[in-house]
C-alpha positions as a printed Julia matrix, in Angstrom:
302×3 Matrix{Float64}:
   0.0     0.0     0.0
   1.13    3.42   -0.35
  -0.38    6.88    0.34
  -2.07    7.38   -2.64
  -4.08    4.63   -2.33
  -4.93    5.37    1.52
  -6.24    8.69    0.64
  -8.37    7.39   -2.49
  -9.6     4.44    0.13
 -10.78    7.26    3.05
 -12.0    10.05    0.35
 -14.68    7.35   -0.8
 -15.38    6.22    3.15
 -16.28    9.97    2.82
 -17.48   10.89   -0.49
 -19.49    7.31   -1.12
 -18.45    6.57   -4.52
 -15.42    5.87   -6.84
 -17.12    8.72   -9.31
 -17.34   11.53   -6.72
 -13.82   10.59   -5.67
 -12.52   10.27   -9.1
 -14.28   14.2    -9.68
 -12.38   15.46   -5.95
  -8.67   14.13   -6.93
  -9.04   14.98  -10.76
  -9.02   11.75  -12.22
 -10.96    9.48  -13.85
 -13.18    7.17  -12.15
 -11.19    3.82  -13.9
  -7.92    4.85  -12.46
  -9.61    5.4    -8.81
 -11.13    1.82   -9.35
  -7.27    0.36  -10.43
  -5.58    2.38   -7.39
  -8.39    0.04   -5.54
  -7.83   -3.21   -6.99
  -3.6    -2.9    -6.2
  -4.5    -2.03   -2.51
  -6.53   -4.89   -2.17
  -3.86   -6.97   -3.35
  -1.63   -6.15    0.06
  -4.76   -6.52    2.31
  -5.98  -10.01    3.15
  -9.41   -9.02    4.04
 -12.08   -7.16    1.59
 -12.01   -3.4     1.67
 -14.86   -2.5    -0.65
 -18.12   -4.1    -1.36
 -21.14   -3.32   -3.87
 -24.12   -1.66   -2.42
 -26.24   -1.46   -5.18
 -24.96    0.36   -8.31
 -22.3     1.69   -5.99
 -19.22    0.62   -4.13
 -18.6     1.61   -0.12
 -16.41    0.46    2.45
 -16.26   -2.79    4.5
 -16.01   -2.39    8.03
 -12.08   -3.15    7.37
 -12.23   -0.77    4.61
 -13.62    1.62    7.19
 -11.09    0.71    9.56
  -8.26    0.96    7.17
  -9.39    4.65    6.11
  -9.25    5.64    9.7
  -5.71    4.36    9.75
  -5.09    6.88    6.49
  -6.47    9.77    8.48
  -3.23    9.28   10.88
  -1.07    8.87    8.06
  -1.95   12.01    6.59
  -1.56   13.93    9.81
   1.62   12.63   10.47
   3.21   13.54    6.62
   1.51   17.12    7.27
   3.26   17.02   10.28
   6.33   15.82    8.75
   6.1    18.11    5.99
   5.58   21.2     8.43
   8.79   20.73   10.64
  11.3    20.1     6.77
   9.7    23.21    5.92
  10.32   24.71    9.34
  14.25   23.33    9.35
  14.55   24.59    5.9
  13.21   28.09    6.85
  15.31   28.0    10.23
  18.21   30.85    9.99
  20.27   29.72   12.7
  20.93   26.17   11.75
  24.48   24.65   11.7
  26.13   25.84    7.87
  29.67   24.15    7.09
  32.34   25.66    5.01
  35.51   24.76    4.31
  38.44   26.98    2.59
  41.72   26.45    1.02
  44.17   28.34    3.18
  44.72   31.74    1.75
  40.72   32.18    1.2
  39.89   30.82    4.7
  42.36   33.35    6.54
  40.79   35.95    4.46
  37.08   35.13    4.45
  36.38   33.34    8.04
  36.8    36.34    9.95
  34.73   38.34    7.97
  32.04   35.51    7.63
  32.71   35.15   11.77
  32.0    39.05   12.44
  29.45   39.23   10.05
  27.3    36.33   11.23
  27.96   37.3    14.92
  24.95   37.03   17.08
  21.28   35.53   17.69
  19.03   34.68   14.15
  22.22   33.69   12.06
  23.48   30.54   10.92
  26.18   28.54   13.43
  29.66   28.43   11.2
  31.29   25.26   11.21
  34.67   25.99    9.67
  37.51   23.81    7.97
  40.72   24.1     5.85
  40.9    22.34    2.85
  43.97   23.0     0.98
  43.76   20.38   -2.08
  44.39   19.76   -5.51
  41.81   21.32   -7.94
  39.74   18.58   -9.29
  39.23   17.44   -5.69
  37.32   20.64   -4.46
  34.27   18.92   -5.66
  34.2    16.38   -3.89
  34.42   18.32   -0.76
  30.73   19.39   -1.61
  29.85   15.86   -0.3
  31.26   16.78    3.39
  30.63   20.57    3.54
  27.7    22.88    3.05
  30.07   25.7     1.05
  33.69   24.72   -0.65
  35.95   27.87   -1.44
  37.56   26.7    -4.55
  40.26   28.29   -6.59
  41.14   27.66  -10.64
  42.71   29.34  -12.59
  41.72   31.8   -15.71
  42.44   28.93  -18.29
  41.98   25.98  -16.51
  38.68   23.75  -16.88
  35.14   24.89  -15.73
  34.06   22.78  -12.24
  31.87   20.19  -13.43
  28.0    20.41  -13.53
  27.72   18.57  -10.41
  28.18   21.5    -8.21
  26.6    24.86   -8.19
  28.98   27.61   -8.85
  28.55   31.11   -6.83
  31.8    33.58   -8.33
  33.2    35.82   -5.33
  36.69   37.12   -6.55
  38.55   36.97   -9.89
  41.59   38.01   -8.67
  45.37   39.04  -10.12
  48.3    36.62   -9.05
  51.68   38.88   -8.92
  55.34   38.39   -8.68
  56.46   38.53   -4.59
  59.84   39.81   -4.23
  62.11   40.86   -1.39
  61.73   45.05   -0.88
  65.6    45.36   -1.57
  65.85   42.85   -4.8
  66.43   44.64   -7.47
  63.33   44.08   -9.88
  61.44   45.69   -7.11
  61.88   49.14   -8.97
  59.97   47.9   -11.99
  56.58   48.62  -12.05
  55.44   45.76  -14.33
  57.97   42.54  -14.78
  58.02   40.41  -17.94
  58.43   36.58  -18.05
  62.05   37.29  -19.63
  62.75   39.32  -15.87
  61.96   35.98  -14.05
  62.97   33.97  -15.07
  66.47   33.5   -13.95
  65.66   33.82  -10.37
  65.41   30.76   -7.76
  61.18   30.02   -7.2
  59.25   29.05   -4.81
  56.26   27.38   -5.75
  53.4    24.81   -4.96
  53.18   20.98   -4.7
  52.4    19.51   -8.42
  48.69   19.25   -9.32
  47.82   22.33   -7.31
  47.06   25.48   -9.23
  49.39   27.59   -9.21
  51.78   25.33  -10.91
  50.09   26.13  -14.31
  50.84   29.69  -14.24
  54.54   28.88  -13.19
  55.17   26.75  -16.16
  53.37   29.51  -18.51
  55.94   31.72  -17.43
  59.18   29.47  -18.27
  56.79   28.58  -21.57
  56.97   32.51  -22.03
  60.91   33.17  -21.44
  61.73   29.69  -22.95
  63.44   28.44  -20.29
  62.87   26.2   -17.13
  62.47   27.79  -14.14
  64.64   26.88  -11.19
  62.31   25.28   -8.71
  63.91   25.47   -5.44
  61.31   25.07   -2.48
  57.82   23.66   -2.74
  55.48   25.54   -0.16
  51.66   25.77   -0.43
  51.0    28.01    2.07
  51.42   31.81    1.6
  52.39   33.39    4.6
  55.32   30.51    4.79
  56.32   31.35    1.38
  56.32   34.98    1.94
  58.73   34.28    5.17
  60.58   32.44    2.92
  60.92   35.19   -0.29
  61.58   38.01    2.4
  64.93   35.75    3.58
  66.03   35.79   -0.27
  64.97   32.19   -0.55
  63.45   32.87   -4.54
  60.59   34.52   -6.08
  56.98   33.81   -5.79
  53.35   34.51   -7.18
  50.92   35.77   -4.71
  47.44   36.94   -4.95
  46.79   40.48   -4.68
  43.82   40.41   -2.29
  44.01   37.12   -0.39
  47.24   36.88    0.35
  48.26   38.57    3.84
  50.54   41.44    3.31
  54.37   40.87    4.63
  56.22   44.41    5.55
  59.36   42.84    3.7
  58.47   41.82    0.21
  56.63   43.43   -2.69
  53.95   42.44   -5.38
  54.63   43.26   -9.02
  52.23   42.67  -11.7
  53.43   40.02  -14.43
  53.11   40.84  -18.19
  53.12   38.58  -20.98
  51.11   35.85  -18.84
  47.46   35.82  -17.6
  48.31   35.37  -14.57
  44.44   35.22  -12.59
  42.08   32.97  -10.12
  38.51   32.48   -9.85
  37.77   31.96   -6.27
  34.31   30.54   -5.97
  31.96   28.85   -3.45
  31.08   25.58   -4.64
  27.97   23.58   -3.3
  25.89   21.0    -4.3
  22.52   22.56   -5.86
  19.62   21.21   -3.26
  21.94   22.63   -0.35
  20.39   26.05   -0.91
  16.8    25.09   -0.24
  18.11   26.11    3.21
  17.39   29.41    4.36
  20.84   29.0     6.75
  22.96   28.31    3.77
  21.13   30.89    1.57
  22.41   33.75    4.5
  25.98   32.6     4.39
  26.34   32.73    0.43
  24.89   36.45    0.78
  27.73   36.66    3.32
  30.33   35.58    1.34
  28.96   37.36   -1.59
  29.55   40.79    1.16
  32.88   39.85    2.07
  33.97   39.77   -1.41
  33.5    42.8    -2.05
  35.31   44.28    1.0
  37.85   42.28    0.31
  37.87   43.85   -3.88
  37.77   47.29   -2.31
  40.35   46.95    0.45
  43.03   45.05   -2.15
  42.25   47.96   -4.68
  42.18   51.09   -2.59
C-alpha cells in the first residue's frame, strides 16, 4: 500500500463513490477503481463491497481509512517541521576553505554572522588539488575553490557562486632589485630561484606559462603551499613567488609586481551542491560571502 491509495480508500469512506472521488482528486473514475484493486492486493481481508450500483467500504475498509487519516496527519506534520528546518536561519552551515581564502574570508564571515538569528559556522581548511574541491561538496555545506583563468570549468555537479577573480603577482624581497619595476616580464623571471606549490595544485600552471613565455625552465627550489610561509621564505632571499593580490596577507618585507606577458588570474568561488540552498541558513551565508567579497575587492584595490 502506499499513500495514494490510503487517501483514495478514506475520500470514498467519505465521499461514497469511486465517481465523486474520481471528480475530488481529478481523475478518472477507472484509475480510482485500479488504485483500488492494487491495494486490495496487500490486504488479506475485503475493503470495498457493492451496495447497489455503488461501491462503499467494508467495516475493514472503514477501519483501514481511519488508519489513512493518521497517516496524513503525520506527513503534514512531517512536511511542516522540513519546511520549518529549511526556513530556520540559525541552523548549523559548514564551510571549508583552502588556506589563503579561509584566513581571508572566516573572519569576515565570523563578524558578520555574529549574534542571535544567524546561521552557526562550522569551519575547515581544505587545501587540495583542484579537481578534488568537488568532492568536498559531499562533506561541507560551502567549498571555497580556486582555478585558474584557463583551466577547466568545475563540473556540472556543483553549483557555482563567483566571489573574486583576482590578479596573481610576482612577490619579491623590498631590496631585490626588480622591485623598482613597475610591471615585470616573463624574460625578468625567469632567472631567479622560485618558490612554488606541490604539483597538481594550481598555481603550478601559471609557473610553467611563465618558463613557456621566457623559454626556459624555471629553477624550482622550495615547494610551499602556504602563503604566509612562502612569503617568510621570499623576504629571507629564498626565490621569487606569485601571490594573490587580495588574499594573500601582506608581509612588511616583500613586494607584489604585476606580471606581463602571462594571464596570470584565479577564480575563487563557493562551490555547493545545488539542493543545499533550499536552506534558508545556507542561503544567509552565500549572501555573506557574496559581502565579504566585495570588502575584500575594495580593500586590495584602494
Amino acid at each position: 500500500m502506499d499513500v495514494r491509495q490510503l487517501r483514495i480508500l478514506r475520500e470514498l469512506g467519505e465521499l461514497g463513490s469511486v465517481s465523486a472521488v474520481a471528480e475530488a482528486l481529478l481523475v478518472t473514475p477507472s484509475a480510482i477503481s485500479q488504485q483500488l484493486r492494487l491495494l486490495q492486493r496487500s490486504i488479506p481481508v475485503p475493503l470495498t463491497e457493492r451496495s447497489g450500483r455503488r461501491v462503499v467500504l467494508t467495516d475493514a475498509g472503514q477501519a483501514l481509512a481511519g488508519a489513512a487519516v493518521e497517516v496524513e496527519t503525520a506527513l503534514a506534520r512531517a512536511r511542516q517541521t522540513i519546511t520549518n528546518f529549511l526556513e530556520q536561519p540559525d541552523g548549523d552551515v559548514s564551510v571549508a576553505a583552502f588556506h589563503s581564502a579561509g584566513a581571508t574570508f572566516f573572519p569576515l564571515l565570523l563578524r558578520g554572522l555574529a549574534g542571535p538569528g544567524n546561521p552557526r559556522l562550522v569551519l575547515a581548511d581544505e587545501d587540495v588539488a583542484q579537481d578534488r574541491f568537488p568532492r568536498l561538496a559531499r562533506d561541507y555545506d560551502l567549498v571555497l575553490a580556486h582555478r585558474l583563468d584557463h583551466a577547466p570549468p568545475w563540473p556540472r555537479t556543483v553549483t557555482v557562486t563567483p566571489l573574486l577573480h583576482e590578479p596573481l603577482d610576482v612577490a619579491l624581497p623590498a631590496g631585490h632589485p626588480l622591485a623598482d619595476k613597475t610591471r615585470l616580464s616573463p624574460q625578468d623571471v625567469a632567472g631567479q630561484p622560485w618558490i612554488t606549490v606541490h604539483d597538481d595544485f594550481p598555481l603550478l600552471a601559471t609557473i610553467e606559462a611563465i618558463g613557456a613565455a621566457a623559454n626556459r625552465r624555471l629553477d624550482i627550489v622550495h615547494r610551499i603551499n602556504e602563503f604566509s610561509v612562502a612569503a617568510e621564505a621570499v623576504a629571507a632571499g629564498g626565490g621569487l613567488a606569485l601571490m594573490p593580490r587580495w588574499t594573500a596577507r601582506r608581509h612588511p618585507a616583500i613586494v607584489l609586481r604585476p606580471l606581463s606577458d602571462v594571464h596570470a588570474q584565479r577564480h575563487i568561488d563557493a562551490l555547493h551542491r545545488p539542493e543545499r540552498t533550499a536552506r534558508r541558513a545556507i542561503r544567509m551565508v552565500i549572501a555573506e560571502l557574496r559581502r565579504a567579497a566585495a570588502q575584500i575587492q575594495d580593500r586590495g584595490t584602494a
